[in-house]
XYZ file of C-alpha atoms in Angstrom:
782
model
C 38.707 -43.534 11.626
C 35.877 -42.427 13.936
C 32.266 -42.372 12.772
C 30.651 -38.951 12.210
C 27.664 -40.113 14.252
C 27.305 -39.590 18.009
C 25.120 -41.975 20.066
C 23.908 -41.671 23.677
C 23.081 -44.975 25.471
C 20.624 -44.566 28.395
C 19.999 -47.585 30.666
C 19.904 -48.005 34.439
C 21.731 -51.360 34.155
C 25.489 -50.792 34.014
C 26.104 -54.137 32.365
C 23.887 -53.265 29.412
C 25.387 -49.776 29.104
C 28.916 -51.143 28.979
C 28.016 -53.986 26.640
C 26.125 -51.773 24.186
C 28.636 -48.884 24.252
C 31.493 -51.341 23.684
C 29.699 -52.893 20.717
C 29.040 -49.485 19.142
C 32.603 -48.277 19.722
C 33.838 -51.419 17.951
C 31.955 -50.105 14.923
C 33.571 -46.662 15.253
C 30.552 -44.840 16.639
C 31.217 -42.064 19.167
C 29.335 -43.151 22.302
C 28.306 -41.547 25.599
C 26.246 -43.171 28.365
C 23.712 -42.163 31.013
C 22.195 -44.218 33.835
C 18.921 -42.302 34.183
C 16.481 -39.970 32.418
C 17.639 -36.788 34.213
C 21.293 -37.578 33.488
C 20.403 -38.164 29.835
C 18.718 -34.750 29.535
C 21.578 -33.027 31.375
C 24.149 -34.501 28.959
C 22.035 -33.557 25.933
C 21.781 -29.960 27.138
C 25.499 -29.498 26.479
C 26.217 -32.029 23.710
C 24.652 -32.894 20.374
C 23.676 -36.471 19.512
C 22.344 -38.026 16.328
C 20.741 -40.987 18.119
C 19.621 -41.893 21.660
C 19.211 -45.598 22.594
C 16.781 -45.407 25.507
C 15.581 -47.973 28.052
C 11.846 -47.535 28.593
C 11.728 -48.833 32.198
C 13.932 -46.824 34.568
C 13.492 -45.622 38.154
C 12.431 -42.044 38.793
C 11.813 -40.885 35.234
C 10.719 -43.574 32.761
C 11.701 -43.764 29.095
C 8.440 -42.364 27.734
C 8.889 -39.131 29.738
C 12.478 -38.847 28.519
C 11.386 -39.569 24.938
C 8.774 -36.814 25.117
C 11.364 -34.304 26.387
C 13.818 -35.267 23.632
C 11.212 -34.917 20.900
C 10.156 -31.516 22.270
C 13.650 -30.061 22.616
C 15.891 -32.001 20.192
C 13.796 -32.579 17.089
C 16.774 -33.601 14.908
C 17.747 -36.454 17.270
C 16.370 -39.948 16.547
C 15.424 -42.355 19.385
C 15.424 -46.183 19.511
C 13.631 -47.755 22.503
C 15.000 -50.954 24.116
C 13.135 -52.824 26.833
C 12.965 -56.142 28.566
C 9.256 -55.737 29.283
C 7.096 -56.128 26.184
C 4.132 -53.798 26.505
C 1.935 -53.154 23.453
C 0.409 -49.946 24.831
C 3.820 -48.475 25.672
C 5.127 -49.466 22.234
C 2.228 -47.667 20.568
C 2.760 -44.617 22.802
C 6.433 -44.405 21.820
C 5.640 -44.636 18.127
C 3.090 -41.839 18.477
C 5.795 -39.711 20.069
C 8.020 -40.298 17.033
C 10.379 -43.109 18.156
C 12.264 -44.707 15.262
C 12.028 -48.321 16.503
C 11.100 -50.440 19.534
C 13.422 -53.410 20.342
C 12.875 -56.027 23.027
C 15.659 -57.393 25.202
C 17.531 -59.637 24.804
C 18.498 -58.678 21.272
C 21.137 -59.856 18.839
C 24.079 -57.551 18.103
C 23.270 -57.789 14.415
C 19.675 -56.687 15.047
C 20.598 -53.555 16.988
C 23.445 -52.665 14.596
C 21.173 -53.020 11.533
C 18.457 -50.925 13.172
C 21.003 -48.207 14.073
C 22.459 -48.234 10.556
C 19.008 -47.920 8.979
C 18.070 -45.138 11.402
C 21.219 -43.112 10.697
C 20.896 -43.654 6.943
C 17.347 -42.295 7.125
C 18.607 -39.354 9.182
C 21.246 -38.624 6.526
C 18.607 -38.783 3.782
C 16.437 -36.342 5.753
C 19.347 -33.895 5.997
C 20.012 -34.218 2.271
C 16.359 -33.504 1.474
C 16.444 -30.424 3.729
C 19.575 -29.243 1.933
C 17.931 -29.716 -1.465
C 14.825 -27.894 -0.245
C 16.951 -24.896 0.786
C 18.635 -24.879 -2.616
C 15.220 -24.918 -4.281
C 14.176 -21.949 -2.142
C 17.250 -20.011 -3.302
C 16.470 -20.798 -6.936
C 12.876 -19.757 -6.377
C 13.985 -16.395 -5.013
C 16.218 -15.853 -8.031
C 13.298 -16.663 -10.281
C 11.113 -14.123 -8.501
C 13.744 -11.417 -8.968
C 13.806 -12.184 -12.676
C 10.023 -12.177 -12.938
C 9.808 -8.789 -11.258
C 12.206 -7.410 -13.848
C 10.203 -8.575 -16.867
C 9.154 -5.585 -18.941
C 12.114 -3.424 -17.888
C 15.641 -3.276 -19.246
C 18.042 -5.210 -17.000
C 21.847 -5.085 -17.028
C 23.845 -7.087 -14.462
C 27.546 -6.349 -13.840
C 30.334 -7.604 -11.618
C 32.030 -5.396 -9.010
C 34.302 -3.901 -11.671
C 31.331 -2.872 -13.816
C 31.842 -5.467 -16.544
C 28.590 -6.711 -18.026
C 27.441 -10.227 -17.108
C 23.836 -10.124 -18.367
C 21.655 -7.939 -20.563
C 18.013 -8.926 -21.106
C 15.889 -8.609 -24.242
C 14.325 -5.281 -23.280
C 17.771 -3.820 -22.571
C 18.983 -5.139 -25.941
C 16.153 -3.278 -27.681
C 16.782 -0.031 -25.784
C 20.594 -0.013 -26.092
C 21.027 -1.634 -29.503
C 23.528 -4.168 -28.109
C 22.987 -7.922 -27.917
C 23.897 -10.097 -24.947
C 26.716 -11.713 -26.928
C 28.164 -8.343 -27.955
C 27.818 -6.723 -24.544
C 29.141 -9.523 -22.319
C 32.465 -8.573 -20.708
C 32.395 -4.947 -21.826
C 32.475 -2.007 -19.353
C 28.898 -1.029 -18.590
C 29.327 2.607 -19.646
C 29.987 1.519 -23.236
C 26.541 -0.084 -23.346
C 24.542 1.855 -20.747
C 25.462 5.302 -22.093
C 23.464 7.869 -20.104
C 23.479 11.675 -19.755
C 21.496 14.174 -17.702
C 18.473 15.407 -19.623
C 18.998 19.072 -18.674
C 22.799 19.478 -18.399
C 23.715 16.894 -21.077
C 26.540 15.810 -18.766
C 27.429 12.255 -17.760
C 26.124 11.604 -14.226
C 27.979 9.787 -11.434
C 28.988 6.227 -12.333
C 25.942 4.155 -11.230
C 27.930 0.978 -10.479
C 30.400 2.875 -8.293
C 27.551 4.579 -6.459
C 25.765 1.316 -5.681
C 28.985 -0.466 -4.624
C 29.907 2.486 -2.370
C 26.520 2.903 -0.676
C 25.401 -0.727 -0.751
C 21.837 0.547 -1.264
C 19.138 0.406 -3.904
C 19.313 3.875 -5.413
C 17.699 5.969 -8.138
C 20.466 7.038 -10.476
C 19.033 10.317 -11.761
C 15.816 12.319 -11.965
C 16.337 13.297 -15.599
C 18.217 10.602 -17.471
C 18.623 10.098 -21.207
C 19.831 6.777 -22.622
C 21.816 7.105 -25.847
C 21.462 3.899 -27.887
C 24.104 2.412 -30.155
C 22.589 4.106 -33.223
C 22.418 7.495 -31.457
C 18.713 7.288 -30.591
C 17.905 9.105 -27.345
C 15.311 7.854 -24.896
C 14.220 9.277 -21.564
C 14.388 6.534 -18.964
C 13.482 5.896 -15.348
C 16.351 3.971 -13.839
C 17.675 2.510 -10.621
C 20.526 0.351 -9.397
C 20.728 -2.331 -6.731
C 23.523 -4.468 -5.260
C 23.777 -8.202 -5.977
C 24.785 -10.047 -2.812
C 25.995 -13.569 -2.125
C 24.688 -15.750 0.703
C 27.000 -14.048 3.177
C 25.774 -10.577 2.279
C 28.870 -9.594 0.302
C 28.248 -7.378 -2.736
C 29.380 -9.284 -5.824
C 27.862 -7.095 -8.514
C 25.198 -4.571 -9.491
C 21.905 -4.837 -11.359
C 20.744 -1.776 -13.331
C 17.007 -1.630 -14.086
C 15.553 0.954 -16.462
C 12.538 1.570 -18.610
C 11.695 3.867 -21.491
C 9.418 6.696 -20.260
C 9.730 8.873 -23.352
C 6.126 8.298 -24.294
C 4.999 9.019 -20.741
C 6.727 12.389 -20.868
C 4.980 13.199 -24.121
C 1.658 12.118 -22.630
C 2.172 14.437 -19.670
C 2.776 17.409 -21.948
C -0.251 16.606 -24.077
C -2.330 16.244 -20.933
C -1.376 19.719 -19.752
C -2.060 21.180 -23.205
C -5.624 19.884 -23.421
C -7.711 20.082 -20.253
C -10.845 19.116 -22.108
C -9.213 16.011 -23.553
C -7.873 15.201 -20.106
C -11.297 15.561 -18.512
C -12.882 13.160 -21.010
C -10.138 10.650 -20.413
C -10.452 11.196 -16.664
C -14.192 10.598 -16.533
C -14.389 7.675 -18.970
C -11.286 5.739 -17.970
C -11.907 2.184 -16.858
C -8.971 2.540 -14.440
C -9.205 4.696 -11.341
C -7.788 8.173 -12.087
C -7.125 10.607 -9.238
C -5.517 13.821 -8.080
C -4.460 14.030 -4.426
C -2.516 16.260 -2.056
C 0.786 15.289 -0.390
C -1.054 15.577 2.954
C -3.443 12.746 2.048
C -6.682 14.165 0.626
C -8.286 13.494 -2.756
C -8.760 16.620 -4.853
C -10.550 14.703 -7.603
C -11.260 11.085 -8.544
C -13.153 9.616 -11.474
C -16.256 7.352 -11.324
C -14.148 4.185 -11.831
C -12.125 5.133 -8.744
C -15.277 5.642 -6.669
C -16.561 2.224 -7.767
C -13.174 0.537 -7.243
C -12.868 1.786 -3.655
C -16.488 0.908 -2.855
C -17.780 4.385 -1.911
C -21.207 5.759 -2.771
C -20.052 9.090 -4.207
C -17.055 11.226 -5.081
C -17.926 13.696 -2.303
C -17.659 10.903 0.280
C -14.181 10.008 -0.990
C -13.008 13.614 -0.949
C -13.635 13.747 2.818
C -11.551 10.696 3.836
C -7.986 10.626 5.170
C -6.129 8.553 2.559
C -3.400 7.267 4.884
C -5.776 6.182 7.659
C -8.906 5.175 5.713
C -7.471 3.728 2.506
C -4.251 1.919 3.480
C -4.026 -1.319 5.434
C -0.665 -0.049 6.658
C -0.245 3.768 6.704
C 3.550 3.298 6.471
C 3.089 1.987 2.914
C 1.962 5.485 1.879
C 5.149 6.970 3.334
C 7.267 4.628 1.182
C 5.130 5.431 -1.843
C 5.579 9.186 -1.316
C 9.327 8.726 -0.817
C 9.576 6.974 -4.204
C 7.673 9.830 -5.813
C 9.942 12.441 -4.197
C 13.016 10.549 -5.386
C 11.995 9.923 -8.983
C 9.100 12.288 -9.586
C 7.248 9.455 -11.266
C 6.399 5.825 -10.467
C 4.834 3.231 -12.720
C 2.954 0.111 -11.618
C 3.771 0.720 -7.963
C 1.970 -2.002 -5.997
C -0.205 -0.823 -3.116
C -2.392 -2.806 -0.704
C -5.538 -0.777 0.029
C -8.846 -1.421 1.736
C -12.281 -0.716 0.343
C -14.974 1.026 2.344
C -16.316 -2.348 3.542
C -12.813 -3.337 4.728
C -12.083 -5.828 1.944
C -8.479 -6.093 0.771
C -7.634 -4.499 -2.583
C -4.339 -4.725 -4.497
C -3.695 -2.041 -7.134
C -0.880 -0.962 -9.412
C -0.486 2.815 -9.230
C 1.140 4.887 -11.950
C 1.652 8.333 -10.473
C 3.363 11.632 -11.253
C 4.403 14.213 -8.684
C 3.354 17.737 -9.744
C 5.832 20.486 -8.720
C 5.419 24.231 -8.423
C 7.913 26.746 -9.820
C 10.090 26.312 -6.716
C 10.275 22.551 -7.129
C 7.956 21.712 -4.247
C 5.464 18.871 -4.717
C 1.958 20.324 -4.700
C -0.089 17.303 -5.818
C -0.043 13.786 -7.206
C -1.774 12.713 -10.392
C -2.151 9.080 -11.250
C -4.105 5.971 -12.119
C -4.807 2.758 -10.221
C -5.557 -0.616 -11.772
C -7.133 -3.450 -9.763
C -4.860 -6.541 -9.813
C -6.362 -8.377 -6.817
C -7.526 -11.354 -8.889
C -4.300 -11.343 -10.901
C -2.178 -11.590 -7.737
C -4.335 -14.450 -6.484
C -3.727 -16.350 -9.727
C -0.007 -15.604 -9.533
C 0.030 -17.027 -6.001
C -1.592 -20.213 -7.289
C 0.988 -20.375 -10.096
C 3.835 -20.086 -7.601
C 2.282 -22.890 -5.553
C 2.057 -25.051 -8.673
C 5.713 -24.282 -9.507
C 6.720 -25.227 -5.968
C 4.929 -28.551 -6.249
C 6.550 -29.125 -9.658
C 9.947 -28.552 -8.058
C 9.079 -31.039 -5.315
C 7.921 -33.475 -7.997
C 11.209 -33.125 -9.890
C 13.181 -33.804 -6.706
C 10.947 -36.775 -5.866
C 11.381 -38.240 -9.351
C 15.180 -38.086 -9.040
C 15.125 -39.697 -5.600
C 12.797 -42.425 -6.881
C 15.231 -43.220 -9.719
C 18.105 -43.730 -7.286
C 15.953 -45.921 -5.034
C 14.826 -48.000 -8.000
C 18.462 -48.704 -8.879
C 19.185 -49.781 -5.300
C 16.027 -51.894 -5.126
C 16.919 -53.584 -8.416
C 20.169 -54.743 -6.830
C 18.534 -55.813 -3.544
C 15.654 -57.687 -5.174
C 17.878 -59.233 -7.850
C 20.482 -60.659 -5.514
C 17.757 -61.635 -3.039
C 15.961 -63.658 -5.724
C 19.210 -65.313 -6.803
C 19.998 -66.214 -3.184
C 16.474 -67.568 -2.669
C 16.734 -69.830 -5.701
C 20.039 -71.283 -4.443
C 18.559 -72.287 -1.058
C 17.034 -75.663 -0.297
C 13.447 -75.711 0.916
C 14.279 -76.319 4.600
C 17.178 -73.855 4.795
C 16.738 -72.006 8.159
C 17.868 -68.736 6.546
C 15.278 -68.885 3.769
C 12.754 -67.014 5.917
C 15.236 -64.136 6.343
C 15.663 -63.862 2.580
C 11.891 -63.895 2.096
C 11.526 -61.045 4.610
C 14.168 -59.040 2.726
C 12.273 -59.540 -0.540
C 8.915 -58.667 1.054
C 10.365 -55.446 2.500
C 11.954 -54.634 -0.866
C 8.614 -55.053 -2.612
C 7.044 -52.720 -0.050
C 9.798 -50.203 -0.734
C 9.105 -50.490 -4.471
C 5.411 -49.783 -3.830
C 6.411 -46.773 -1.716
C 8.461 -45.416 -4.638
C 5.426 -45.751 -6.882
C 3.420 -43.747 -4.325
C 6.076 -41.018 -4.402
C 5.848 -40.924 -8.185
C 2.052 -40.792 -8.033
C 2.363 -37.724 -5.776
C 4.894 -35.988 -8.035
C 3.478 -36.577 -11.507
C 0.978 -38.548 -13.646
C 1.582 -42.301 -13.663
C 0.626 -44.914 -16.191
C -1.754 -47.249 -14.408
C -1.484 -51.020 -14.861
C -5.089 -52.233 -14.744
C -5.894 -55.919 -14.479
C -8.923 -57.937 -13.356
C -9.076 -57.712 -9.551
C -11.569 -58.479 -6.793
C -12.503 -55.416 -4.752
C -13.064 -57.517 -1.650
C -9.579 -58.980 -1.896
C -8.081 -55.496 -2.165
C -9.998 -54.320 0.925
C -9.002 -57.428 2.895
C -5.328 -56.884 2.068
C -5.333 -53.197 2.973
C -7.430 -53.598 6.162
C -4.426 -54.046 8.487
C -2.745 -50.973 7.029
C -5.902 -48.926 7.533
C -6.000 -49.947 11.203
C -2.544 -48.419 11.665
C -3.552 -45.298 9.744
C -6.687 -44.486 11.767
C -5.308 -45.304 15.227
C -6.819 -47.117 18.192
C -9.498 -44.542 19.029
C -11.272 -45.070 15.702
C -13.229 -48.294 15.132
C -12.969 -49.837 11.652
C -15.936 -51.784 10.266
C -15.635 -53.662 6.966
C -18.899 -54.950 5.457
C -18.564 -57.002 2.270
C -22.140 -57.467 1.016
C -23.333 -59.856 -1.713
C -25.455 -58.194 -4.419
C -29.252 -58.367 -4.334
C -30.702 -59.767 -6.559
C -27.931 -62.289 -7.329
C -25.656 -61.012 -9.991
C -25.521 -64.147 -12.142
C -28.575 -66.020 -13.324
C -27.736 -69.145 -11.389
C -27.880 -67.249 -8.109
C -24.278 -68.090 -7.449
C -21.487 -65.872 -6.260
C -21.550 -62.548 -4.541
C -19.560 -59.363 -4.457
C -16.413 -61.505 -4.123
C -17.140 -62.777 -7.637
C -17.409 -59.256 -9.077
C -14.283 -58.224 -10.919
C -13.254 -54.723 -11.970
C -10.413 -53.675 -14.235
C -8.145 -51.712 -11.865
C -4.608 -51.010 -10.699
C -4.573 -52.610 -7.230
C -1.917 -50.231 -5.853
C -3.886 -47.181 -7.002
C -7.137 -48.438 -5.406
C -5.237 -49.124 -2.172
C -3.922 -45.538 -2.320
C -7.516 -44.269 -2.653
C -8.602 -46.188 0.457
C -5.582 -45.001 2.473
C -6.207 -41.360 1.503
C -9.885 -41.550 2.430
C -9.056 -43.273 5.737
C -6.481 -40.581 6.540
C -9.047 -37.823 5.919
C -11.615 -39.684 8.041
C -9.133 -39.994 10.912
C -8.460 -36.240 10.834
C -12.209 -35.589 10.881
C -12.566 -37.677 14.087
C -10.023 -36.176 16.538
C -11.934 -37.590 19.520
C -12.467 -41.026 17.986
C -15.370 -42.519 16.110
C -16.203 -45.186 13.557
C -15.006 -45.669 9.973
C -17.114 -48.032 7.863
C -16.065 -49.454 4.487
C -18.742 -51.421 2.639
C -19.159 -52.906 -0.825
C -22.159 -53.806 -2.935
C -23.267 -54.279 -6.527
C -25.509 -51.558 -8.004
C -27.212 -50.792 -11.279
C -26.857 -47.174 -12.472
C -29.825 -46.222 -14.630
C -30.321 -43.215 -16.868
C -32.144 -41.219 -14.163
C -29.292 -41.676 -11.662
C -26.670 -40.849 -14.303
C -28.526 -37.686 -15.281
C -28.803 -36.521 -11.663
C -25.062 -36.836 -11.057
C -23.949 -35.976 -14.610
C -22.412 -39.431 -15.107
C -22.203 -40.956 -18.560
C -22.289 -44.744 -18.875
C -25.181 -46.856 -17.487
C -24.702 -50.429 -16.309
C -23.606 -52.515 -13.334
C -21.041 -51.032 -10.999
C -19.204 -52.165 -7.885
C -19.863 -49.567 -5.175
C -17.403 -48.857 -2.357
C -18.840 -46.681 0.438
C -16.454 -45.051 2.944
C -18.343 -43.492 5.889
C -17.028 -41.727 8.988
C -18.766 -40.292 12.061
C -16.598 -37.167 12.085
C -17.166 -33.437 11.995
C -18.557 -33.402 8.460
C -18.502 -30.491 5.997
C -20.864 -27.740 4.929
C -22.106 -27.422 1.328
C -19.547 -24.731 0.451
C -16.631 -27.010 1.361
C -18.189 -30.052 -0.347
C -18.283 -28.149 -3.655
C -14.497 -27.571 -3.521
C -13.413 -30.822 -1.875
C -11.800 -32.353 -4.994
C -10.042 -29.152 -6.132
C -6.187 -29.252 -6.162
C -4.577 -27.329 -3.264
C -7.913 -26.951 -1.464
C -7.653 -28.015 2.186
C -9.460 -27.271 5.433
C -6.378 -28.202 7.475
C -4.088 -25.655 9.041
C -0.779 -24.685 7.429
C 1.716 -27.526 7.521
C -0.905 -30.277 7.992
C -1.688 -31.010 4.356
C -0.939 -30.121 0.724
C -4.563 -30.138 -0.468
C -3.655 -32.852 -3.011
C -5.028 -36.004 -1.296
C -8.626 -35.897 -2.524
C -7.699 -34.456 -5.912
C -5.425 -37.517 -6.328
C -8.339 -39.766 -5.315
C -10.571 -38.060 -7.884
C -7.923 -38.419 -10.607
C -7.326 -42.120 -9.868
C -11.048 -42.960 -10.016
C -11.472 -40.998 -13.275
C -8.508 -42.914 -14.764
C -10.390 -46.107 -13.915
C -13.503 -44.863 -15.806
C -15.335 -44.636 -12.495
C -17.220 -42.010 -10.511
C -16.921 -40.591 -7.009
C -19.246 -38.341 -5.038
C -19.479 -37.148 -1.444
C -22.367 -36.603 0.976
C -21.722 -34.648 4.153
C -23.282 -32.292 6.687
C -21.615 -30.338 9.461
C -21.554 -32.467 12.617
C -23.084 -35.504 10.884
C -20.107 -37.235 9.293
C -19.134 -37.855 5.660
C -19.713 -40.617 3.095
C -17.662 -41.063 -0.083
C -19.203 -43.325 -2.736
C -16.955 -44.801 -5.417
C -18.445 -46.494 -8.502
C -16.202 -48.757 -10.606
C -17.548 -50.532 -13.719
C -17.860 -54.323 -13.420
C -16.154 -56.243 -16.218
C -17.223 -59.796 -15.283
C -20.120 -61.305 -13.360
C -18.413 -64.479 -12.246
C -14.798 -65.448 -11.764
C -13.974 -69.119 -11.637
C -11.633 -70.248 -8.912
C -8.110 -69.690 -10.148
C -5.703 -72.354 -9.141
C -2.134 -71.288 -8.406
C -0.156 -71.589 -11.599
C 3.000 -73.607 -11.680
C 6.051 -71.385 -11.366
C 7.888 -71.555 -14.671
C 11.657 -71.673 -14.748
C 13.033 -68.799 -16.846
C 14.503 -69.835 -20.197
C 18.054 -68.783 -20.936
C 20.036 -68.694 -24.160
C 23.454 -68.513 -25.782
C 23.121 -65.150 -27.536
C 25.532 -62.248 -27.019
C 24.034 -59.217 -25.268
C 25.498 -55.693 -24.956
C 24.492 -54.392 -21.506
C 24.553 -50.570 -21.211
C 24.036 -49.300 -17.631
C 25.768 -46.441 -15.783
C 24.998 -47.790 -12.284
C 27.782 -50.254 -11.355
C 25.732 -52.392 -8.935
C 22.769 -52.727 -11.299
C 25.102 -53.534 -14.192
C 26.928 -56.210 -12.190
C 23.648 -57.814 -11.045
C 22.163 -57.848 -14.552
C 25.348 -59.373 -15.957
C 25.397 -62.110 -13.268
C 21.773 -63.042 -13.997
C 22.259 -63.205 -17.762
C 25.510 -65.169 -17.552
C 23.973 -67.647 -15.120
C 21.410 -68.524 -17.790
C 23.944 -68.978 -20.568
C 24.071 -65.577 -22.260
C 27.362 -63.933 -23.233
C 27.464 -60.371 -21.860
C 29.470 -57.353 -23.004
C 29.365 -54.243 -20.763
C 29.202 -50.499 -21.506
C 29.053 -47.708 -18.892
C 27.260 -45.021 -20.953
C 25.828 -44.233 -24.374
C 29.111 -43.338 -26.051
C 30.806 -46.426 -24.634
C 27.913 -48.524 -25.973
C 28.479 -47.301 -29.531
C 32.207 -48.002 -29.262
C 31.677 -51.542 -27.878
C 29.050 -52.316 -30.523
C 31.345 -51.301 -33.380
C 34.004 -53.667 -32.017
C 31.626 -56.687 -31.959
C 28.761 -55.661 -34.224
C 28.422 -59.081 -35.890
C 28.256 -61.012 -32.586
C 25.719 -58.928 -30.648
C 22.062 -60.021 -30.913
C 20.496 -57.726 -28.284
C 21.042 -54.349 -26.618
C 19.887 -53.748 -23.033
C 20.036 -49.973 -22.498
C 19.301 -47.749 -19.518
C 17.154 -44.823 -20.720
C 18.877 -41.968 -18.838
C 22.697 -41.990 -18.885
C 25.547 -39.482 -19.108
C 27.095 -38.438 -22.438
C 24.408 -40.134 -24.577
C 21.015 -41.432 -23.469
C 19.902 -44.968 -24.219
C 17.682 -43.725 -27.068
C 20.471 -41.657 -28.625
C 22.888 -44.589 -28.447
C 20.262 -46.909 -29.957
C 19.621 -44.514 -32.867
C 23.373 -44.384 -33.641
C 23.709 -48.183 -33.447
C 20.658 -48.631 -35.730
C 22.561 -46.759 -38.429
C 25.313 -49.371 -38.156
C 22.965 -52.396 -38.003
C 19.302 -51.663 -38.652
C 18.075 -55.111 -37.513
C 19.546 -54.916 -33.988
C 17.078 -55.705 -31.192
C 16.857 -53.588 -28.038
C 15.324 -53.679 -24.568
C 15.168 -50.390 -22.633
C 15.259 -50.150 -18.817
C 14.604 -47.171 -16.517
C 13.862 -46.316 -12.898
C 12.770 -42.736 -13.674
C 9.245 -41.349 -13.484
C 7.021 -41.818 -16.527
C 7.108 -38.176 -17.683
C 10.929 -38.226 -17.801
C 10.858 -41.442 -19.856
C 8.251 -39.859 -22.158
C 10.490 -36.828 -22.740
C 13.253 -39.202 -23.827
C 11.093 -40.374 -26.729
C 9.468 -43.495 -25.255
C 5.871 -44.558 -24.670
C 4.860 -42.642 -27.825
C 6.738 -45.166 -30.019
C 6.875 -48.962 -30.148
C 9.805 -49.946 -27.935
C 10.374 -52.901 -25.651
C 10.573 -51.362 -22.211
C 10.860 -52.635 -18.616
C 10.780 -50.580 -15.397
C 13.072 -50.770 -12.380
C 13.114 -52.322 -9.870
C 12.973 -55.603 -11.800
C 13.301 -59.217 -10.695
C 15.599 -61.784 -12.369
C 12.630 -63.784 -13.686
C 10.999 -60.683 -15.151
C 14.282 -59.674 -16.807
C 14.940 -63.151 -18.239
C 11.362 -63.446 -19.502
C 11.526 -60.092 -21.270
C 14.985 -60.771 -22.755
C 13.802 -64.098 -24.162
C 10.614 -62.466 -25.484
C 12.561 -59.760 -27.354
C 15.121 -62.213 -28.762
C 12.398 -64.588 -29.999
C 10.458 -61.904 -31.880
């Protein structure tokens, strides 16, 4: 069976082309070849490829030029560079252009095949994420439709007019509940007649299906409720379409305007009462002509629109002077002509000074005896600030959706990493010290640990994490992350690291320095802070510059704390991060730590980086401030409380061999690979292991061997019954049973399952064999 992936091999040496294409075809890849850059681009203009394997040194047009063309025109195609001439500058250039990997000739078949497999797997993951993102967008749109309908009665039907949905407002107006109405013909529930003729109007569902348009159903409609109550309603119908544009149903939207009709009559009956209301209303109240002139407007309207007097407003052309887009007024007038009345119609206007203004207009069209519209009477309410807040809410909901997706992806990766790390550790322990393959296993484990740290970074982006603070040396953290920072900032930015001893000496004996100062911190979180600050500094120095990271010991006194509104005096370790970039003005500095605030253009940042930095430092009981001026660079100062003045040299501890046992353990895990690994580890150290694939299976297996089982190992999130639900059921059978819970999900998901707020033995994925065995023995020996 042929592979779904198509690969283009580009090399000017025929021998390499044939050798590489033959190797790939042996592994069922679909392969094409090209002997030069122009031939490569010509082939790609008519065919689609998932991956291009490209020689960097070729006559005429070299690989970097071809790579640049591919990345400009075929953004979904990955590229792997192969070359027989190792050149650091060219390697860096290719990575900046977005190459997936850079491989030197000669290479092993296994090396190129593994690189291709990893590349294509990453490409598949990217496509899956894009698919999920599109699905989220569809769900978001559905949510917006629902939100717009809140406050009105909503009835949704299929093409035949049978009711699918009726919301709470519609239940109140019709007297029917969702359960009672579902499946019934709409006319039994949505019983309407013409207000004047008392006749049943044209079937609204049929009208919408026939026209395919959003239509007003009647100018004078009465809704007869289940108990016979009559209400005057404003109503409309719209088609429900699938992704292909086919009409699959109809949504009827209506609202009770009975009280509005009464208010109109009372308004006409009492001009004096109307005038008082008109003048004193906090909303803008107006009367205007269909041609676009104000006949009257109250003081609130004059103030809202930013004019100095009513007379000045009466002289303006509404369409030209008041609307950002004059066509919006045409649509507004059309709605008034169609229904005679609109409520909360959103309009985007401009004030006299040109500032944007969003209002909700409730307006009635006034007709003469012949039915012609002679004026409009209405009110406008300013919702500019409200819409801004709604926009921020939608942004927060979008980020929550991204966080949910990220948490799910992280769980799956944690399961895979558990298997990789577990079997890697087992393999490592079986090897003799001088085994030539031991280095390969160590590299696998190192890469797996890096992947695990990456997952934690994803979770930190998506939701609050529980930090794992421990005594750490700040200098050691900076030394470890220095190489990573060099890759982050690029070659055109110089990195200076200055690790200063404190002055005066921190301890009385004059010994030690900043290296001896220990803070209680989560090393991964502090590394994340440094990476985020370095990334911001790089963006602030587009033409290059210098990034300086320095450390020192400081004493924060009461005067300093009062000036910066800090709380706790004492000795602190200070990390200063200084760049020579563009800097910021005072207005930006005030907002720099706010969520979603960013000075970058759309698509270049979420506005979460510095807010994450602020949150991490606050979680560590520390402080952070920023000093910056436009054109003069920026300095971030981070203060972390010192917990110890001197740390004795810690000798490497002897690696302890995990202790096994002979107890019987019920292992409950829905992931086959993780379950198999965990079982192998436990059995290797003497334990007897029974397996269950989900919560219900766990209860069944426990009942069968309840007197033999000493420990439960349960995954937290499983189908049918969660680990907690299964444990609660088993506790009823044997209250003294011991349990160890395992999960690869984000902390908030675990918390919702009932953990972290109660005393449970818990271990997070990915986990190593030694960590698992240690925890199992600890729980059993309690």
